[in-house]
PDB file of C-alpha atoms and ligand atoms in Angstrom:
ATOM      1  CA  UNK A   1     -19.040   3.700   2.567  1.00 91.00           C
ATOM      2  CA  UNK A   2     -16.335   1.664   4.253  1.00 95.00           C
ATOM      3  CA  UNK A   3     -13.562   0.475   1.917  1.00 97.00           C
ATOM      4  CA  UNK A   4     -11.494  -1.452   4.463  1.00 98.00           C
ATOM      5  CA  UNK A   5     -13.105  -3.005   7.513  1.00 98.00           C
ATOM      6  CA  UNK A   6     -10.919  -5.099   9.831  1.00 98.00           C
ATOM      7  CA  UNK A   7     -12.708  -6.743  12.755  1.00 97.00           C
ATOM      8  CA  UNK A   8     -11.068  -8.624  15.584  1.00 97.00           C
ATOM      9  CA  UNK A   9      -7.941  -9.497  13.625  1.00 98.00           C
ATOM     10  CA  UNK A  10      -5.570 -11.825  15.475  1.00 98.00           C
ATOM     11  CA  UNK A  11      -2.200 -13.084  14.310  1.00 98.00           C
ATOM     12  CA  UNK A  12       0.443 -15.189  16.044  1.00 97.00           C
ATOM     13  CA  UNK A  13       3.537 -16.385  14.218  1.00 96.00           C
ATOM     14  CA  UNK A  14       4.776 -19.918  14.964  1.00 94.00           C
ATOM     15  CA  UNK A  15       1.533 -20.613  16.783  1.00 92.00           C
ATOM     16  CA  UNK A  16       1.610 -23.593  19.107  1.00 91.00           C
ATOM     17  CA  UNK A  17       5.417 -23.685  19.300  1.00 93.00           C
ATOM     18  CA  UNK A  18       7.787 -22.360  21.976  1.00 93.00           C
ATOM     19  CA  UNK A  19       8.743 -19.606  19.511  1.00 93.00           C
ATOM     20  CA  UNK A  20       5.187 -18.262  19.202  1.00 95.00           C
ATOM     21  CA  UNK A  21       5.012 -14.463  18.698  1.00 94.00           C
ATOM     22  CA  UNK A  22       1.628 -12.835  19.201  1.00 96.00           C
ATOM     23  CA  UNK A  23       1.595  -9.779  16.921  1.00 97.00           C
ATOM     24  CA  UNK A  24      -2.047  -8.755  16.515  1.00 98.00           C
ATOM     25  CA  UNK A  25      -4.562  -9.391  19.290  1.00 97.00           C
ATOM     26  CA  UNK A  26      -7.912  -7.982  18.210  1.00 96.00           C
ATOM     27  CA  UNK A  27      -7.354  -5.243  15.619  1.00 97.00           C
ATOM     28  CA  UNK A  28     -10.447  -3.243  14.691  1.00 97.00           C
ATOM     29  CA  UNK A  29      -9.920  -0.632  11.976  1.00 97.00           C
ATOM     30  CA  UNK A  30     -12.111   0.986   9.352  1.00 97.00           C
ATOM     31  CA  UNK A  31     -11.061   3.161   6.441  1.00 97.00           C
ATOM     32  CA  UNK A  32     -13.910   5.036   4.782  1.00 97.00           C
ATOM     33  CA  UNK A  33     -14.168   5.953   1.099  1.00 95.00           C
ATOM     34  CA  UNK A  34     -11.779   8.798   0.321  1.00 95.00           C
ATOM     35  CA  UNK A  35     -10.196   8.701   3.759  1.00 96.00           C
ATOM     36  CA  UNK A  36      -6.410   8.716   4.226  1.00 96.00           C
ATOM     37  CA  UNK A  37      -5.354   7.123   7.516  1.00 97.00           C
ATOM     38  CA  UNK A  38      -1.857   7.210   8.985  1.00 97.00           C
ATOM     39  CA  UNK A  39      -0.729   4.242  11.068  1.00 97.00           C
ATOM     40  CA  UNK A  40       2.143   4.972  13.418  1.00 95.00           C
ATOM     41  CA  UNK A  41       3.961   2.358  15.479  1.00 91.00           C
ATOM     42  CA  UNK A  42       7.467   1.446  16.536  1.00 88.00           C
ATOM     43  CA  UNK A  43       9.412  -1.050  14.443  1.00 89.00           C
ATOM     44  CA  UNK A  44       8.328  -4.619  15.163  1.00 92.00           C
ATOM     45  CA  UNK A  45       4.831  -3.609  16.305  1.00 94.00           C
ATOM     46  CA  UNK A  46       3.191  -5.502  13.432  1.00 96.00           C
ATOM     47  CA  UNK A  47       2.546  -2.818  10.806  1.00 95.00           C
ATOM     48  CA  UNK A  48       3.708  -4.969   7.900  1.00 95.00           C
ATOM     49  CA  UNK A  49       1.721  -7.937   9.183  1.00 97.00           C
ATOM     50  CA  UNK A  50      -1.424  -5.826   9.420  1.00 98.00           C
ATOM     51  CA  UNK A  51      -0.937  -4.328   5.930  1.00 98.00           C
ATOM     52  CA  UNK A  52      -0.350  -7.785   4.463  1.00 97.00           C
ATOM     53  CA  UNK A  53      -3.530  -9.132   6.070  1.00 97.00           C
ATOM     54  CA  UNK A  54      -5.536  -6.100   4.893  1.00 97.00           C
ATOM     55  CA  UNK A  55      -4.121  -6.566   1.366  1.00 96.00           C
ATOM     56  CA  UNK A  56      -4.793 -10.315   1.272  1.00 95.00           C
ATOM     57  CA  UNK A  57      -1.107 -11.246   1.081  1.00 94.00           C
ATOM     58  CA  UNK A  58      -1.308 -13.008   4.435  1.00 94.00           C
ATOM     59  CA  UNK A  59      -4.138 -14.580   6.446  1.00 94.00           C
ATOM     60  CA  UNK A  60      -5.244 -13.851  10.005  1.00 95.00           C
ATOM     61  CA  UNK A  61      -5.774 -16.533  12.650  1.00 96.00           C
ATOM     62  CA  UNK A  62      -9.116 -14.972  13.563  1.00 96.00           C
ATOM     63  CA  UNK A  63     -11.248 -11.997  12.596  1.00 97.00           C
ATOM     64  CA  UNK A  64     -12.859 -10.571   9.479  1.00 96.00           C
ATOM     65  CA  UNK A  65     -11.420  -8.657   6.514  1.00 96.00           C
ATOM     66  CA  UNK A  66     -13.983  -6.788   4.415  1.00 96.00           C
ATOM     67  CA  UNK A  67     -12.933  -4.965   1.253  1.00 96.00           C
ATOM     68  CA  UNK A  68     -15.595  -2.680  -0.207  1.00 94.00           C
ATOM     69  CA  UNK A  69     -18.122  -4.461   1.991  1.00 93.00           C
ATOM     70  CA  UNK A  70     -17.263  -7.989   0.879  1.00 93.00           C
ATOM     71  CA  UNK A  71     -15.975 -10.618   3.297  1.00 92.00           C
ATOM     72  CA  UNK A  72     -12.587 -11.925   2.137  1.00 92.00           C
ATOM     73  CA  UNK A  73     -11.803 -14.505   4.795  1.00 85.00           C
ATOM     74  CA  UNK A  74     -13.751 -17.369   3.222  1.00 85.00           C
ATOM     75  CA  UNK A  75     -12.218 -16.924  -0.247  1.00 90.00           C
ATOM     76  CA  UNK A  76      -9.780 -19.450  -1.700  1.00 89.00           C
ATOM     77  CA  UNK A  77      -6.402 -18.527  -3.147  1.00 90.00           C
ATOM     78  CA  UNK A  78      -7.771 -17.709  -6.611  1.00 92.00           C
ATOM     79  CA  UNK A  79     -10.518 -15.498  -5.199  1.00 93.00           C
ATOM     80  CA  UNK A  80      -8.046 -13.690  -2.968  1.00 92.00           C
ATOM     81  CA  UNK A  81      -5.651 -13.057  -5.852  1.00 91.00           C
ATOM     82  CA  UNK A  82      -8.448 -11.665  -8.003  1.00 91.00           C
ATOM     83  CA  UNK A  83      -9.771  -9.463  -5.207  1.00 92.00           C
ATOM     84  CA  UNK A  84      -6.246  -8.195  -4.417  1.00 93.00           C
ATOM     85  CA  UNK A  85      -5.561  -7.294  -8.050  1.00 89.00           C
ATOM     86  CA  UNK A  86      -8.847  -5.428  -8.367  1.00 89.00           C
ATOM     87  CA  UNK A  87      -9.115  -3.744  -4.997  1.00 93.00           C
ATOM     88  CA  UNK A  88      -5.642  -3.059  -3.618  1.00 96.00           C
ATOM     89  CA  UNK A  89      -2.523  -1.138  -4.583  1.00 96.00           C
ATOM     90  CA  UNK A  90       0.713  -1.621  -2.611  1.00 96.00           C
ATOM     91  CA  UNK A  91       3.646   0.695  -2.019  1.00 95.00           C
ATOM     92  CA  UNK A  92       6.719  -0.323  -0.031  1.00 94.00           C
ATOM     93  CA  UNK A  93       9.759   1.442   1.312  1.00 92.00           C
ATOM     94  CA  UNK A  94      11.720   0.082  -1.650  1.00 92.00           C
ATOM     95  CA  UNK A  95      10.249   0.605  -5.116  1.00 93.00           C
ATOM     96  CA  UNK A  96      10.408  -3.037  -6.383  1.00 95.00           C
ATOM     97  CA  UNK A  97      10.231  -1.832  -9.997  1.00 97.00           C
ATOM     98  CA  UNK A  98      11.318  -4.347 -12.643  1.00 98.00           C
ATOM     99  CA  UNK A  99      14.846  -3.241 -13.631  1.00 98.00           C
ATOM    100  CA  UNK A 100      14.733  -4.387 -17.272  1.00 98.00           C
ATOM    101  CA  UNK A 101      11.600  -2.381 -18.073  1.00 98.00           C
ATOM    102  CA  UNK A 102      11.034   1.360 -18.479  1.00 98.00           C
ATOM    103  CA  UNK A 103       9.011   3.487 -16.072  1.00 98.00           C
ATOM    104  CA  UNK A 104       6.022   3.398 -18.441  1.00 98.00           C
ATOM    105  CA  UNK A 105       6.289  -0.374 -18.969  1.00 98.00           C
ATOM    106  CA  UNK A 106       6.348  -0.940 -15.214  1.00 98.00           C
ATOM    107  CA  UNK A 107       2.941   0.772 -15.053  1.00 98.00           C
ATOM    108  CA  UNK A 108       1.588  -0.969 -18.178  1.00 98.00           C
ATOM    109  CA  UNK A 109       2.437  -4.552 -17.138  1.00 97.00           C
ATOM    110  CA  UNK A 110       0.095  -4.901 -14.125  1.00 95.00           C
ATOM    111  CA  UNK A 111      -2.724  -3.610 -16.304  1.00 96.00           C
ATOM    112  CA  UNK A 112      -2.021  -6.243 -18.990  1.00 96.00           C
ATOM    113  CA  UNK A 113      -2.137  -8.843 -16.203  1.00 92.00           C
ATOM    114  CA  UNK A 114      -5.633  -7.514 -15.461  1.00 91.00           C
ATOM    115  CA  UNK A 115      -6.646  -7.887 -19.157  1.00 93.00           C
ATOM    116  CA  UNK A 116      -6.607  -4.151 -19.950  1.00 96.00           C
ATOM    117  CA  UNK A 117      -5.939  -3.632 -23.712  1.00 98.00           C
ATOM    118  CA  UNK A 118      -2.385  -2.399 -24.397  1.00 98.00           C
ATOM    119  CA  UNK A 119      -3.386   0.974 -25.888  1.00 98.00           C
ATOM    120  CA  UNK A 120      -5.568   1.810 -22.897  1.00 98.00           C
ATOM    121  CA  UNK A 121      -2.858   0.649 -20.492  1.00 98.00           C
ATOM    122  CA  UNK A 122      -0.265   2.858 -22.205  1.00 98.00           C
ATOM    123  CA  UNK A 123      -2.599   5.852 -22.123  1.00 98.00           C
ATOM    124  CA  UNK A 124      -3.213   5.336 -18.408  1.00 97.00           C
ATOM    125  CA  UNK A 125       0.524   4.996 -17.723  1.00 98.00           C
ATOM    126  CA  UNK A 126       1.206   8.266 -19.571  1.00 98.00           C
ATOM    127  CA  UNK A 127      -1.558  10.023 -17.630  1.00 96.00           C
ATOM    128  CA  UNK A 128      -0.281   8.765 -14.274  1.00 96.00           C
ATOM    129  CA  UNK A 129       3.328   9.710 -15.065  1.00 97.00           C
ATOM    130  CA  UNK A 130       2.183  13.189 -16.112  1.00 96.00           C
ATOM    131  CA  UNK A 131       0.305  13.613 -12.838  1.00 93.00           C
ATOM    132  CA  UNK A 132       3.533  13.089 -10.867  1.00 94.00           C
ATOM    133  CA  UNK A 133       5.614  15.237 -13.225  1.00 94.00           C
ATOM    134  CA  UNK A 134       7.517  12.376 -14.861  1.00 97.00           C
ATOM    135  CA  UNK A 135       6.454  12.571 -18.512  1.00 98.00           C
ATOM    136  CA  UNK A 136      10.075  13.144 -19.522  1.00 98.00           C
ATOM    137  CA  UNK A 137      11.161  10.014 -17.658  1.00 98.00           C
ATOM    138  CA  UNK A 138       8.635   7.574 -19.196  1.00 98.00           C
ATOM    139  CA  UNK A 139      11.268   5.806 -21.304  1.00 98.00           C
ATOM    140  CA  UNK A 140      13.886   5.547 -18.557  1.00 98.00           C
ATOM    141  CA  UNK A 141      14.705   2.387 -16.652  1.00 98.00           C
ATOM    142  CA  UNK A 142      14.641   2.425 -12.836  1.00 98.00           C
ATOM    143  CA  UNK A 143      18.460   2.579 -12.626  1.00 98.00           C
ATOM    144  CA  UNK A 144      18.384   5.828 -14.611  1.00 98.00           C
ATOM    145  CA  UNK A 145      16.003   7.495 -12.128  1.00 97.00           C
ATOM    146  CA  UNK A 146      16.643   9.179  -8.773  1.00 96.00           C
ATOM    147  CA  UNK A 147      15.266   7.598  -5.590  1.00 95.00           C
ATOM    148  CA  UNK A 148      12.379  10.046  -5.468  1.00 95.00           C
ATOM    149  CA  UNK A 149      11.564   9.451  -9.139  1.00 96.00           C
ATOM    150  CA  UNK A 150      11.650   5.678  -8.650  1.00 97.00           C
ATOM    151  CA  UNK A 151       9.224   5.954  -5.780  1.00 95.00           C
ATOM    152  CA  UNK A 152       6.860   8.197  -7.756  1.00 96.00           C
ATOM    153  CA  UNK A 153       6.812   5.557 -10.523  1.00 97.00           C
ATOM    154  CA  UNK A 154       6.028   2.928  -7.866  1.00 97.00           C
ATOM    155  CA  UNK A 155       3.039   5.050  -6.751  1.00 96.00           C
ATOM    156  CA  UNK A 156       1.809   5.181 -10.355  1.00 96.00           C
ATOM    157  CA  UNK A 157       2.165   1.412 -10.661  1.00 97.00           C
ATOM    158  CA  UNK A 158       0.193   0.896  -7.444  1.00 96.00           C
ATOM    159  CA  UNK A 159      -2.642   2.988  -8.898  1.00 96.00           C
ATOM    160  CA  UNK A 160      -2.462   1.480 -12.397  1.00 96.00           C
ATOM    161  CA  UNK A 161      -5.482  -0.780 -11.958  1.00 95.00           C
ATOM    162  CA  UNK A 162      -7.604   1.852 -10.188  1.00 95.00           C
ATOM    163  CA  UNK A 163      -7.710   0.107  -6.797  1.00 96.00           C
ATOM    164  CA  UNK A 164     -10.218   1.126  -4.129  1.00 95.00           C
ATOM    165  CA  UNK A 165      -7.541   1.016  -1.430  1.00 97.00           C
ATOM    166  CA  UNK A 166      -3.870   1.980  -1.267  1.00 97.00           C
ATOM    167  CA  UNK A 167      -1.737   0.232   1.362  1.00 98.00           C
ATOM    168  CA  UNK A 168       1.653   1.815   1.944  1.00 97.00           C
ATOM    169  CA  UNK A 169       4.472   0.644   4.228  1.00 95.00           C
ATOM    170  CA  UNK A 170       6.872   3.534   4.967  1.00 94.00           C
ATOM    171  CA  UNK A 171       6.504   4.807   1.378  1.00 94.00           C
ATOM    172  CA  UNK A 172       9.157   7.509   1.762  1.00 92.00           C
ATOM    173  CA  UNK A 173      11.287   5.767   4.384  1.00 91.00           C
ATOM    174  CA  UNK A 174      14.285   5.383   2.045  1.00 90.00           C
ATOM    175  CA  UNK A 175      14.433   9.036   1.001  1.00 92.00           C
ATOM    176  CA  UNK A 176      16.188  12.014   2.553  1.00 92.00           C
ATOM    177  CA  UNK A 177      13.826  14.396   4.425  1.00 90.00           C
ATOM    178  CA  UNK A 178      13.502  17.019   1.667  1.00 90.00           C
ATOM    179  CA  UNK A 179      12.855  14.446  -1.069  1.00 93.00           C
ATOM    180  CA  UNK A 180      10.536  12.560   1.241  1.00 93.00           C
ATOM    181  CA  UNK A 181       8.424  15.671   1.673  1.00 91.00           C
ATOM    182  CA  UNK A 182       8.098  16.324  -2.086  1.00 92.00           C
ATOM    183  CA  UNK A 183       7.450  12.690  -2.946  1.00 91.00           C
ATOM    184  CA  UNK A 184       4.856  12.364  -0.191  1.00 93.00           C
ATOM    185  CA  UNK A 185       3.164  15.474  -1.603  1.00 93.00           C
ATOM    186  CA  UNK A 186       2.996  13.769  -5.010  1.00 92.00           C
ATOM    187  CA  UNK A 187       1.456  10.667  -3.418  1.00 92.00           C
ATOM    188  CA  UNK A 188      -1.167  12.692  -1.556  1.00 93.00           C
ATOM    189  CA  UNK A 189      -2.056  14.604  -4.733  1.00 92.00           C
ATOM    190  CA  UNK A 190      -2.529  11.327  -6.622  1.00 91.00           C
ATOM    191  CA  UNK A 191      -4.665   9.892  -3.833  1.00 92.00           C
ATOM    192  CA  UNK A 192      -6.815  13.025  -3.556  1.00 91.00           C
ATOM    193  CA  UNK A 193      -7.274  13.319  -7.340  1.00 89.00           C
ATOM    194  CA  UNK A 194      -8.594   9.792  -7.570  1.00 89.00           C
ATOM    195  CA  UNK A 195     -10.643   9.840  -4.339  1.00 90.00           C
ATOM    196  CA  UNK A 196      -8.709   6.762  -3.226  1.00 94.00           C
ATOM    197  CA  UNK A 197      -8.765   5.442   0.335  1.00 97.00           C
ATOM    198  CA  UNK A 198      -5.381   4.809   1.908  1.00 97.00           C
ATOM    199  CA  UNK A 199      -3.764   3.264   4.954  1.00 98.00           C
ATOM    200  CA  UNK A 200      -0.197   4.526   5.223  1.00 97.00           C
ATOM    201  CA  UNK A 201       2.284   3.263   7.805  1.00 96.00           C
ATOM    202  CA  UNK A 202       4.907   5.831   8.729  1.00 92.00           C
ATOM    203  CA  UNK A 203       7.343   6.792  11.467  1.00 87.00           C
ATOM    204  CA  UNK A 204       7.243  10.368  10.279  1.00 88.00           C
ATOM    205  CA  UNK A 205       4.879  12.436  12.444  1.00 89.00           C
ATOM    206  CA  UNK A 206       5.054  15.412  10.067  1.00 89.00           C
ATOM    207  CA  UNK A 207       3.704  13.214   7.274  1.00 91.00           C
ATOM    208  CA  UNK A 208       1.128  11.641   9.590  1.00 93.00           C
ATOM    209  CA  UNK A 209      -0.116  15.122  10.459  1.00 92.00           C
ATOM    210  CA  UNK A 210      -1.009  15.683   6.791  1.00 91.00           C
ATOM    211  CA  UNK A 211      -3.441  12.752   6.722  1.00 94.00           C
ATOM    212  CA  UNK A 212      -7.125  12.744   7.718  1.00 95.00           C
ATOM    213  CA  UNK A 213      -6.737  10.582  10.785  1.00 96.00           C
ATOM    214  CA  UNK A 214      -3.929   9.003  12.786  1.00 97.00           C
ATOM    215  CA  UNK A 215      -4.087   5.617  14.496  1.00 97.00           C
ATOM    216  CA  UNK A 216      -1.434   3.903  16.576  1.00 96.00           C
ATOM    217  CA  UNK A 217      -0.699   0.182  16.593  1.00 96.00           C
ATOM    218  CA  UNK A 218       0.006  -0.541  20.231  1.00 93.00           C
ATOM    219  CA  UNK A 219       0.312  -3.946  21.942  1.00 92.00           C
ATOM    220  CA  UNK A 220      -1.448  -5.670  19.072  1.00 96.00           C
ATOM    221  CA  UNK A 221      -4.429  -3.297  18.922  1.00 96.00           C
ATOM    222  CA  UNK A 222      -5.394  -0.136  17.092  1.00 97.00           C
ATOM    223  CA  UNK A 223      -5.731   2.988  19.221  1.00 94.00           C
ATOM    224  CA  UNK A 224      -7.222   6.199  17.884  1.00 88.00           C
ATOM    225  CA  UNK A 225      -4.629   8.969  18.073  1.00 86.00           C
ATOM    226  CA  UNK A 226      -6.326  11.887  16.310  1.00 82.00           C
TER     227      UNK A 226
HETATM  228  P1  LIG O 301       6.632  -3.910  11.671  1.00 96.06           P
HETATM  229  O1  LIG O 301       6.217  -3.849  10.245  1.00 96.06           O
HETATM  230  O2  LIG O 301       5.797  -3.042  12.577  1.00 96.06           O
HETATM  231  O3  LIG O 301       8.096  -3.659  11.872  1.00 96.06           O
HETATM  232  P2  LIG O 301       6.170  -6.782  11.433  1.00 96.06           P
HETATM  233  O4  LIG O 301       4.752  -6.990  11.111  1.00 96.06           O
HETATM  234  O5  LIG O 301       7.162  -6.883  10.315  1.00 96.06           O
HETATM  235  O6  LIG O 301       6.331  -5.393  12.215  1.00 96.06           O
HETATM  236  O7  LIG O 301       6.618  -7.822  12.559  1.00 96.06           O
HETATM  237  C1  LIG O 301       5.962  -7.887  13.825  1.00 96.06           C
HETATM  238  C2  LIG O 301       6.583  -8.979  14.674  1.00 96.06           C
HETATM  239  O8  LIG O 301       6.350 -10.260  14.078  1.00 96.06           O
HETATM  240  C3  LIG O 301       8.081  -8.863  14.840  1.00 96.06           C
HETATM  241  O9  LIG O 301       8.384  -9.304  16.135  1.00 96.06           O
HETATM  242  C4  LIG O 301       8.624  -9.835  13.816  1.00 96.06           C
HETATM  243  O10 LIG O 301       9.878 -10.327  14.215  1.00 96.06           O
HETATM  244  C5  LIG O 301       7.584 -10.919  13.796  1.00 96.06           C
HETATM  245  N1  LIG O 301       7.458 -11.579  12.494  1.00 96.06           N
HETATM  246  C6  LIG O 301       7.180 -10.978  11.318  1.00 96.06           C
HETATM  247  N2  LIG O 301       7.107 -11.865  10.308  1.00 96.06           N
HETATM  248  C7  LIG O 301       7.345 -13.075  10.867  1.00 96.06           C
HETATM  249  C8  LIG O 301       7.398 -14.410  10.354  1.00 96.06           C
HETATM  250  N3  LIG O 301       7.176 -14.662   9.075  1.00 96.06           N
HETATM  251  N4  LIG O 301       7.682 -15.404  11.237  1.00 96.06           N
HETATM  252  C9  LIG O 301       7.878 -15.140  12.537  1.00 96.06           C
HETATM  253  N5  LIG O 301       7.835 -13.920  13.084  1.00 96.06           N
HETATM  254  C10 LIG O 301       7.567 -12.890  12.272  1.00 96.06           C
HETATM  255  P1  LIG O 302       9.879  -4.694   4.185  1.00 96.06           P
HETATM  256  O1  LIG O 302       8.478  -4.599   4.750  1.00 96.06           O
HETATM  257  O2  LIG O 302      10.776  -5.584   5.001  1.00 96.06           O
HETATM  258  O3  LIG O 302      10.473  -3.375   3.811  1.00 96.06           O
HETATM  259  P2  LIG O 302       9.687  -5.002   1.339  1.00 96.06           P
HETATM  260  O4  LIG O 302       9.333  -3.583   1.254  1.00 96.06           O
HETATM  261  O5  LIG O 302      10.947  -5.537   0.722  1.00 96.06           O
HETATM  262  O6  LIG O 302       9.676  -5.539   2.836  1.00 96.06           O
HETATM  263  O7  LIG O 302       8.461  -5.791   0.717  1.00 96.06           O
HETATM  264  C1  LIG O 302       8.529  -7.181   0.478  1.00 96.06           C
HETATM  265  C2  LIG O 302       7.172  -7.758   0.884  1.00 96.06           C
HETATM  266  O8  LIG O 302       6.333  -7.901  -0.253  1.00 96.06           O
HETATM  267  C3  LIG O 302       7.285  -9.123   1.495  1.00 96.06           C
HETATM  268  O9  LIG O 302       7.116  -9.045   2.866  1.00 96.06           O
HETATM  269  C4  LIG O 302       6.151  -9.904   0.884  1.00 96.06           C
HETATM  270  O10 LIG O 302       5.296 -10.425   1.867  1.00 96.06           O
HETATM  271  C5  LIG O 302       5.393  -8.884   0.048  1.00 96.06           C
HETATM  272  N1  LIG O 302       4.768  -9.486  -1.154  1.00 96.06           N
HETATM  273  C6  LIG O 302       4.686 -10.798  -1.441  1.00 96.06           C
HETATM  274  N2  LIG O 302       4.020 -11.007  -2.570  1.00 96.06           N
HETATM  275  C7  LIG O 302       3.676  -9.801  -3.037  1.00 96.06           C
HETATM  276  C8  LIG O 302       2.939  -9.361  -4.177  1.00 96.06           C
HETATM  277  N3  LIG O 302       2.451 -10.212  -5.077  1.00 96.06           N
HETATM  278  N4  LIG O 302       2.773  -8.034  -4.350  1.00 96.06           N
HETATM  279  C9  LIG O 302       3.246  -7.195  -3.456  1.00 96.06           C
HETATM  280  N5  LIG O 302       3.938  -7.546  -2.368  1.00 96.06           N
HETATM  281  C10 LIG O 302       4.150  -8.841  -2.144  1.00 96.06           C
END
């Protein structure tokens, strides 16, 4: 089973103007069920653009995006939003947690937006927090948590709605090396426990080495690295 299937993806910013920037020029990439793929590339290579297209936050100029076998390119805005909420979890370098809500509430809210009953959403939040060792921090606000704890909560939020695919953009890029290692371990454990597929952009070759497969984004195309 292929969870993410990108075919011939092309993207140029400011197309048709003197400032046109060609970023992706025929990206082909597949992520199979349960597979964790590292994407390495220098800054500016187009990692964020590719992740946003894969996660239906941005559109390609050409090519196909299939999530769990379904073609996404023809969908309208409403269909894309629904598919994104059901299929995809995002993690960024910065946690983007809501500051006025507790750790648990930050994991409950996206579930309520997906019409999950409150009791079930709270139970799932508690279970996710326990799995990353943060049961004692459930009632804390983001400002009361360390950087590594904030990021672990962000992982839980990304998995709240049981997505098929996790897309992560430098998920430990803001952390010091030791914390980064521990927090990445927590992310991998979560992903493995749930059998999730993931595409994780990173500069960190040690982290990339811990994933199933490594691809490089080079001159607008995906090259198999390992
Ligand atoms: P990465 O995540 O690998 O650093 P990005 O996908 O953010 O790369 O950006 C790739 C290239 O596209 C860069 O040259 C960047 O300046 C350019 N770019 C990104 N977003 C836009 C935009 N909205 N408008 C114009 N150029 C953009
Ligand atoms: P960077 O890639 O520069 O580190 P951030 O980590 O701050 O950026 O992430 C902000 C990105 O979140 C923006 O580029 C934006 O495209 C993206 N985004 C927009 N809408 C949503 C959404 N509904 N959910 C998740 N991310 C979103």
